[in-house]
CSV table of C-alpha atoms (C1' of nucleotides) in Angstrom, one decimal:
chain,number,residue,atom,x,y,z
A,6,MET,CA,69.0,141.4,82.4
A,7,ARG,CA,71.7,140.1,84.7
A,8,SER,CA,73.5,136.8,84.1
A,9,GLN,CA,71.2,134.2,82.9
A,10,LYS,CA,72.6,131.2,84.4
A,11,ARG,CA,71.9,128.0,82.4
A,12,ASP,CA,72.8,125.3,84.8
A,13,PHE,CA,74.4,122.1,83.6
A,14,THR,CA,75.1,118.7,85.2
A,15,ILE,CA,78.4,117.3,86.4
A,16,GLY,CA,78.9,115.4,83.1
A,17,ALA,CA,78.6,118.6,81.1
A,18,LEU,CA,80.9,120.4,83.5
A,19,SER,CA,83.4,117.6,83.1
A,20,LYS,CA,83.4,118.0,79.3
A,21,TYR,CA,83.6,121.8,79.4
A,22,SER,CA,86.4,121.9,81.9
A,23,GLY,CA,88.4,118.8,81.0
A,24,VAL,CA,88.3,117.5,84.6
A,25,ASN,CA,87.0,114.0,85.4
A,26,ILE,CA,83.6,113.6,87.1
A,27,GLU,CA,85.2,111.8,90.0
A,28,THR,CA,87.7,114.5,90.4
A,29,ILE,CA,85.0,117.2,90.5
A,30,ARG,CA,83.3,115.4,93.3
A,31,TYR,CA,86.6,115.0,95.1
A,32,TYR,CA,87.3,118.8,94.8
A,33,GLU,CA,83.9,119.4,96.4
A,34,LYS,CA,84.7,117.0,99.3
A,35,ILE,CA,88.0,118.7,100.0
A,36,GLU,CA,86.2,122.1,99.7
A,37,ILE,CA,88.3,123.6,97.0
A,38,MET,CA,85.2,123.7,94.8
A,39,PRO,CA,81.9,124.9,96.4
A,40,SER,CA,78.9,122.6,96.9
A,41,PRO,CA,76.6,123.6,94.0
A,42,PRO,CA,72.8,123.6,94.3
A,43,ARG,CA,70.9,120.3,93.6
A,44,SER,CA,68.0,119.4,91.5
A,45,GLN,CA,64.9,117.8,93.2
A,46,GLY,CA,66.4,114.4,92.5
A,47,GLY,CA,69.8,115.3,94.0
A,48,TYR,CA,71.8,116.1,90.8
A,49,ARG,CA,74.5,118.7,91.1
A,50,LEU,CA,73.6,121.9,89.1
A,51,TYR,CA,76.5,124.0,87.9
A,52,SER,CA,76.9,127.2,86.2
A,53,GLU,CA,79.5,129.3,84.4
A,54,SER,CA,81.3,130.5,87.5
A,55,HIS,CA,81.9,126.8,88.5
A,56,ARG,CA,83.3,126.1,85.1
A,57,ARG,CA,85.7,129.0,85.3
A,58,ARG,CA,87.0,128.1,88.8
A,59,LEU,CA,87.4,124.5,87.8
A,60,SER,CA,89.4,125.4,84.6
A,61,PHE,CA,91.6,127.6,86.6
A,62,ILE,CA,92.3,124.8,89.0
A,63,ARG,CA,93.0,122.2,86.2
A,64,ARG,CA,95.4,124.4,84.4
A,65,SER,CA,97.1,125.4,87.6
A,66,ARG,CA,97.6,121.7,88.4
A,67,GLU,CA,99.1,121.2,84.9
A,68,LEU,CA,101.6,123.9,85.7
A,69,GLY,CA,102.7,122.0,88.8
A,70,PHE,CA,101.0,123.8,91.6
A,71,SER,CA,99.7,121.9,94.5
A,72,LEU,CA,96.1,122.0,95.6
A,73,GLU,CA,97.2,123.8,98.7
A,74,GLU,CA,99.0,126.5,96.5
A,75,ILE,CA,96.0,126.9,94.4
A,76,ARG,CA,93.6,127.1,97.5
A,77,GLY,CA,95.9,129.9,98.7
A,78,LEU,CA,95.3,131.9,95.5
A,79,LEU,CA,91.7,131.1,95.5
A,80,THR,CA,91.2,132.4,99.0
A,81,LEU,CA,92.3,135.8,97.5
A,82,VAL,CA,89.3,135.5,95.2
A,83,ASP,CA,86.9,134.2,97.8
A,84,ASP,CA,87.9,136.2,100.9
A,85,LYS,CA,87.6,139.9,100.6
A,86,SER,CA,89.0,140.6,104.1
A,87,TYR,CA,92.8,140.5,103.5
A,88,THR,CA,95.2,143.4,104.2
A,89,CYS,CA,97.4,144.6,101.4
A,90,ALA,CA,100.3,143.1,103.1
A,91,GLN,CA,98.8,139.7,103.1
A,92,VAL,CA,97.8,139.9,99.6
A,93,GLU,CA,101.2,141.0,98.5
A,94,ASN,CA,102.9,138.2,100.4
A,95,ILE,CA,100.9,135.5,98.8
A,96,THR,CA,101.1,137.1,95.4
A,97,VAL,CA,104.8,137.9,95.3
A,98,ASN,CA,105.6,134.4,96.4
A,99,HIS,CA,103.5,132.9,93.7
A,100,LEU,CA,104.9,135.4,91.2
A,101,ASN,CA,108.5,134.2,92.0
A,102,THR,CA,107.8,130.5,91.5
A,103,THR,CA,105.8,131.5,88.3
A,104,ARG,CA,108.9,133.3,86.9
A,105,ARG,CA,111.3,130.5,87.8
A,106,LYS,CA,109.0,128.1,85.9
A,107,ILE,CA,108.8,130.3,82.9
A,108,ALA,CA,112.7,130.4,82.8
A,109,ASP,CA,113.0,126.6,83.1
A,110,LEU,CA,110.3,126.0,80.4
A,111,GLN,CA,112.1,128.4,78.0
A,112,LYS,CA,115.4,126.6,78.5
A,113,LEU,CA,113.6,123.3,77.8
A,114,GLU,CA,111.9,124.9,74.8
A,115,ALA,CA,115.2,126.0,73.3
A,116,VAL,CA,116.7,122.5,73.7
A,117,LEU,CA,113.8,120.7,72.2
A,118,ASP,CA,113.6,123.1,69.3
A,119,GLY,CA,117.2,122.6,68.6
A,120,MET,CA,116.7,118.8,68.5
A,121,VAL,CA,113.8,119.2,66.1
A,122,SER,CA,115.8,121.4,63.8
A,123,LYS,CA,118.7,118.9,63.8
A,124,CYS,CA,116.4,116.1,63.1
A,125,HIS,CA,115.0,117.9,60.0
A,126,GLY,CA,118.5,118.0,58.8
A,127,GLY,CA,118.0,114.2,58.5
A,128,HIS,CA,120.4,112.5,61.0
A,129,VAL,CA,119.4,111.7,64.6
A,130,PRO,CA,120.8,114.2,67.1
A,131,ASP,CA,121.9,113.3,70.5
A,132,CYS,CA,119.6,114.6,73.2
A,133,PRO,CA,121.1,117.2,75.5
A,134,VAL,CA,117.8,117.7,77.3
A,135,ILE,CA,119.2,117.0,80.7
A,136,ASP,CA,121.6,119.9,80.3
A,137,ALA,CA,118.6,122.3,80.1
A,138,LEU,CA,117.5,121.7,83.7
A,139,SER,CA,120.4,120.3,85.6
A,140,LEU,CA,121.5,123.5,87.4
B,26,MET,CA,142.7,113.2,82.7
B,27,ARG,CA,139.2,112.2,81.9
B,28,SER,CA,136.4,112.8,84.5
B,29,GLN,CA,137.5,112.2,88.0
B,30,LYS,CA,134.5,111.0,89.6
B,31,ARG,CA,134.3,111.6,93.3
B,32,ASP,CA,131.5,109.5,94.5
B,33,PHE,CA,129.0,110.7,97.2
B,34,THR,CA,126.5,109.1,99.3
B,35,ILE,CA,122.7,109.3,99.0
B,36,GLY,CA,122.5,111.9,101.7
B,37,ALA,CA,124.9,114.1,99.7
B,38,LEU,CA,123.1,113.5,96.5
B,39,SER,CA,119.8,114.5,98.3
B,40,LYS,CA,121.3,117.8,99.4
B,41,TYR,CA,122.8,118.6,95.9
B,42,SER,CA,119.7,117.7,94.0
B,43,GLY,CA,117.0,118.9,96.4
B,44,VAL,CA,115.3,115.4,96.2
B,45,ASN,CA,114.4,113.4,99.4
B,46,ILE,CA,116.4,110.3,100.1
B,47,GLU,CA,113.2,108.2,100.1
B,48,THR,CA,112.3,109.7,96.8
B,49,ILE,CA,115.7,108.8,95.3
B,50,ARG,CA,115.4,105.2,96.4
B,51,TYR,CA,111.8,105.2,95.0
B,52,TYR,CA,113.1,106.4,91.6
B,53,GLU,CA,115.6,103.6,91.5
B,54,LYS,CA,112.9,101.1,92.3
B,55,ILE,CA,110.7,102.3,89.4
B,56,GLU,CA,113.8,102.5,87.2
B,57,ILE,CA,113.7,106.1,86.3
B,58,MET,CA,117.1,106.4,88.0
B,59,PRO,CA,119.8,103.7,87.5
B,60,SER,CA,121.0,101.5,90.3
B,61,PRO,CA,124.3,103.0,91.4
B,62,PRO,CA,127.4,101.0,92.4
B,63,ARG,CA,127.7,100.2,96.1
B,64,SER,CA,130.3,100.4,98.7
B,65,GLN,CA,131.5,97.1,100.4
B,66,GLY,CA,129.0,97.8,103.2
B,67,GLY,CA,126.2,98.3,100.7
B,68,TYR,CA,125.9,102.0,100.5
B,69,ARG,CA,124.8,103.6,97.2
B,70,LEU,CA,127.7,105.6,95.6
B,71,TYR,CA,126.6,108.3,93.2
B,72,SER,CA,128.5,110.5,90.8
B,73,GLU,CA,127.9,113.8,88.9
B,74,SER,CA,125.9,112.3,86.1
B,75,HIS,CA,123.4,110.9,88.7
B,76,ARG,CA,123.1,114.4,90.2
B,77,ARG,CA,122.4,115.9,86.8
B,78,ARG,CA,119.9,113.4,85.8
B,79,LEU,CA,118.1,113.7,89.2
B,80,SER,CA,118.0,117.5,89.1
B,81,PHE,CA,116.4,117.3,85.6
B,82,ILE,CA,113.8,115.0,87.0
B,83,ARG,CA,113.0,117.1,89.9
B,84,ARG,CA,112.7,120.3,88.0
B,85,SER,CA,110.6,118.6,85.3
B,86,ARG,CA,108.2,117.4,88.1
B,87,GLU,CA,107.9,121.0,89.4
B,88,LEU,CA,106.9,122.0,85.8
B,89,GLY,CA,104.0,119.6,85.9
B,90,PHE,CA,105.4,116.7,83.8
B,91,SER,CA,104.5,113.2,84.9
B,92,LEU,CA,107.1,110.6,85.6
B,93,GLU,CA,106.1,108.8,82.5
B,94,GLU,CA,106.5,112.0,80.3
B,95,ILE,CA,109.9,112.4,81.9
B,96,ARG,CA,110.7,108.8,81.3
B,97,GLY,CA,109.9,109.4,77.7
B,98,LEU,CA,112.3,112.2,77.4
B,99,LEU,CA,115.0,110.4,79.2
B,100,THR,CA,114.8,107.4,76.9
B,101,LEU,CA,116.0,109.8,74.2
B,102,VAL,CA,119.0,110.4,76.3
B,103,ASP,CA,119.5,106.7,77.2
B,104,ASP,CA,118.7,104.9,74.1
B,105,LYS,CA,120.6,105.8,71.0
B,106,SER,CA,118.6,103.6,68.6
B,107,TYR,CA,115.8,105.9,67.7
B,108,THR,CA,115.0,107.0,64.2
B,109,CYS,CA,114.6,110.7,63.4
B,110,ALA,CA,110.8,110.3,63.1
B,111,GLN,CA,110.5,108.9,66.5
B,112,VAL,CA,112.8,111.5,68.1
B,113,GLU,CA,110.8,114.2,66.3
B,114,ASN,CA,107.5,112.8,67.4
B,115,ILE,CA,108.3,112.7,71.2
B,116,THR,CA,110.1,116.1,70.9
B,117,VAL,CA,107.5,118.1,69.0
B,118,ASN,CA,104.9,116.7,71.4
B,119,HIS,CA,106.8,117.9,74.4
B,120,LEU,CA,107.6,121.1,72.8
B,121,ASN,CA,103.8,121.8,72.2
B,122,THR,CA,102.9,121.2,75.9
B,123,THR,CA,106.0,123.3,76.9
B,124,ARG,CA,104.9,126.3,74.9
B,125,ARG,CA,101.4,126.0,76.2
B,126,LYS,CA,102.7,126.0,79.7
B,127,ILE,CA,104.8,129.0,79.1
B,128,ALA,CA,101.9,130.9,77.6
B,129,ASP,CA,99.7,130.0,80.7
B,130,LEU,CA,102.5,131.1,83.2
B,131,GLN,CA,103.0,134.3,81.4
B,132,LYS,CA,99.2,135.1,81.7
B,133,LEU,CA,99.3,134.3,85.3
B,134,GLU,CA,102.5,136.4,85.7
B,135,ALA,CA,100.7,139.5,84.3
B,136,VAL,CA,97.8,139.1,86.7
B,137,LEU,CA,99.9,138.6,89.7
B,138,ASP,CA,102.1,141.4,88.7
B,139,GLY,CA,99.1,143.8,88.2
B,140,MET,CA,97.9,142.8,91.8
B,141,VAL,CA,101.2,143.7,93.4
B,142,SER,CA,101.4,147.0,91.6
B,143,LYS,CA,97.8,147.9,92.8
B,144,CYS,CA,98.7,146.7,96.3
B,145,HIS,CA,101.7,149.1,96.2
B,146,GLY,CA,99.2,151.9,95.4
B,147,GLY,CA,97.9,151.2,98.9
B,148,HIS,CA,94.4,149.7,98.7
B,149,VAL,CA,93.6,146.0,98.4
B,150,PRO,CA,92.9,145.0,94.8
B,151,ASP,CA,90.3,142.4,94.0
B,152,CYS,CA,91.9,139.3,92.6
B,153,PRO,CA,91.1,138.4,88.9
B,154,VAL,CA,93.4,135.5,89.0
B,155,ILE,CA,90.9,133.0,87.8
B,156,ASP,CA,90.4,135.1,84.6
B,157,ALA,CA,94.0,134.4,83.7
B,158,LEU,CA,93.4,130.7,83.2
B,159,SER,CA,89.7,130.0,82.7
B,160,LEU,CA,89.8,129.6,78.9
C,12,DT,C1',52.1,106.6,80.8
C,13,DC,C1',55.4,103.4,80.8
C,14,DT,C1',59.8,101.9,79.7
C,15,DT,C1',64.5,102.0,78.6
C,16,DG,C1',69.0,103.7,78.5
C,17,DA,C1',72.1,107.3,79.7
C,18,DG,C1',73.4,109.9,83.4
C,19,DT,C1',74.0,110.7,88.4
C,20,DC,C1',74.2,109.5,93.3
C,21,DT,C1',77.3,107.8,97.5
C,22,DG,C1',80.7,105.0,99.1
C,23,DT,C1',84.8,102.3,98.9
C,24,DA,C1',88.9,100.5,97.1
C,25,DG,C1',92.8,101.0,93.9
C,26,DT,C1',96.8,104.1,91.5
C,27,DT,C1',100.6,107.3,91.4
C,28,DC,C1',104.0,109.7,93.5
C,29,DC,C1',105.9,110.4,97.3
C,30,DT,C1',107.0,110.7,102.7
C,31,DA,C1',107.8,108.8,107.3
C,32,DC,C1',109.0,105.4,110.3
C,33,DA,C1',111.1,100.8,112.5
C,34,DG,C1',114.7,97.9,113.2
C,35,DG,C1',119.0,97.1,111.9
C,36,DG,C1',123.9,97.4,109.8
C,37,DT,C1',128.0,100.9,108.3
C,38,DT,C1',131.3,104.8,108.7
C,39,DT,C1',133.9,108.1,110.8
C,40,DA,C1',135.8,110.9,114.4
C,41,DT,C1',137.4,110.8,118.8
D,4,DA,C1',136.7,101.0,120.5
D,5,DT,C1',132.6,103.2,120.8
D,6,DA,C1',129.2,106.7,120.0
D,7,DA,C1',127.0,109.8,116.6
D,8,DA,C1',125.7,110.2,112.2
D,9,DC,C1',124.7,107.9,108.4
D,10,DC,C1',122.7,104.2,105.4
D,11,DC,C1',120.1,99.7,104.4
D,12,DT,C1',115.3,97.1,103.5
D,13,DG,C1',110.7,96.9,104.1
D,14,DT,C1',106.3,98.6,105.2
D,15,DA,C1',102.7,101.8,106.2
D,16,DG,C1',100.8,106.4,105.5
D,17,DG,C1',99.4,110.8,102.8
D,18,DA,C1',98.1,113.6,98.6
D,19,DA,C1',95.7,113.7,94.5
D,20,DC,C1',93.3,111.4,91.8
D,21,DT,C1',90.7,107.1,89.3
D,22,DA,C1',87.6,103.2,89.0
D,23,DC,C1',84.1,100.4,90.3
D,24,DA,C1',79.5,98.7,92.7
D,25,DG,C1',74.8,99.1,93.4
D,26,DA,C1',71.1,102.2,93.6
D,27,DC,C1',68.4,106.3,92.0
D,28,DT,C1',67.1,110.1,88.3
D,29,DC,C1',65.7,111.9,84.0
D,30,DA,C1',64.5,112.6,79.2
D,31,DA,C1',62.7,110.6,75.3
D,32,DG,C1',60.4,107.4,72.6
D,33,DA,C1',56.5,103.5,71.9
DNA sequence: TCTTGAGTCTGTAGTTCCTACAGGGTTTAT
DNA sequence: ATAAACCCTGTAGGAACTACAGACTCAAGA
């Protein structure tokens, strides 16, 4: 019993992944998602691995990575012929921007949290949100 | 001695904030940045508060917030006539997405960090990066 | 089996958020 | 005063979607 792959259509994939149907087809065209097999009538048939890849892309986009950055990471998944130095290069780079983003978001979190607390106190606080991310 | 505001041109603002000159003018057109005063010859003259606002926008964009989301936060800064309930609404919302993003980035960080360690060990690791953000 | 309605197909055009000129005026340093 | 470096407006292009239009497919019920 390997992986029974119950295929699903593009509409179902869209629901499971939170990505628009049109965007899914767009991702296939620019080759960041693979072309799936088709039914006799020409319908795209997806499986679990597609759903996982697509969810990864969506969430990475929400974190502010460009499709080219994501494509770079995904080649690490797809292409098994990298040297350690190449992998480390891509990975360390991504790790740096990831850590910077975490730090920024935590600053933002602190400011927003402070505002909510003050608001609970009853009077409208002024909003120092710019101070969090203005260098 | 209040704030001595040494004005600077759009090119300088671009350097200080890391935002392209064209993008700065675009932000003015869509009214997410205010129209600054002009010199006799028509040059835009910016001061420190512009720089801070613009840096905030740039870094928020890098964190994956849309201009509309950022505009929402900035109205909290600009408009002093909100009720506490309104402020809390906007803020709590933003706080939720912010925390979700932090959590996602931390998962990604762990995976990338793991890859780098394995790479230091000498042999090319396979890349479980999708697992970090595929639900 | 035939029909009907929801779902999918390709292709093209529109939106958002920039980015890159073109052709001209302004500043500043020599 | 004059050239280099900068800025102006306007328009056109690119990335990453998003929204049709018109035709085909599929599942389910009469």
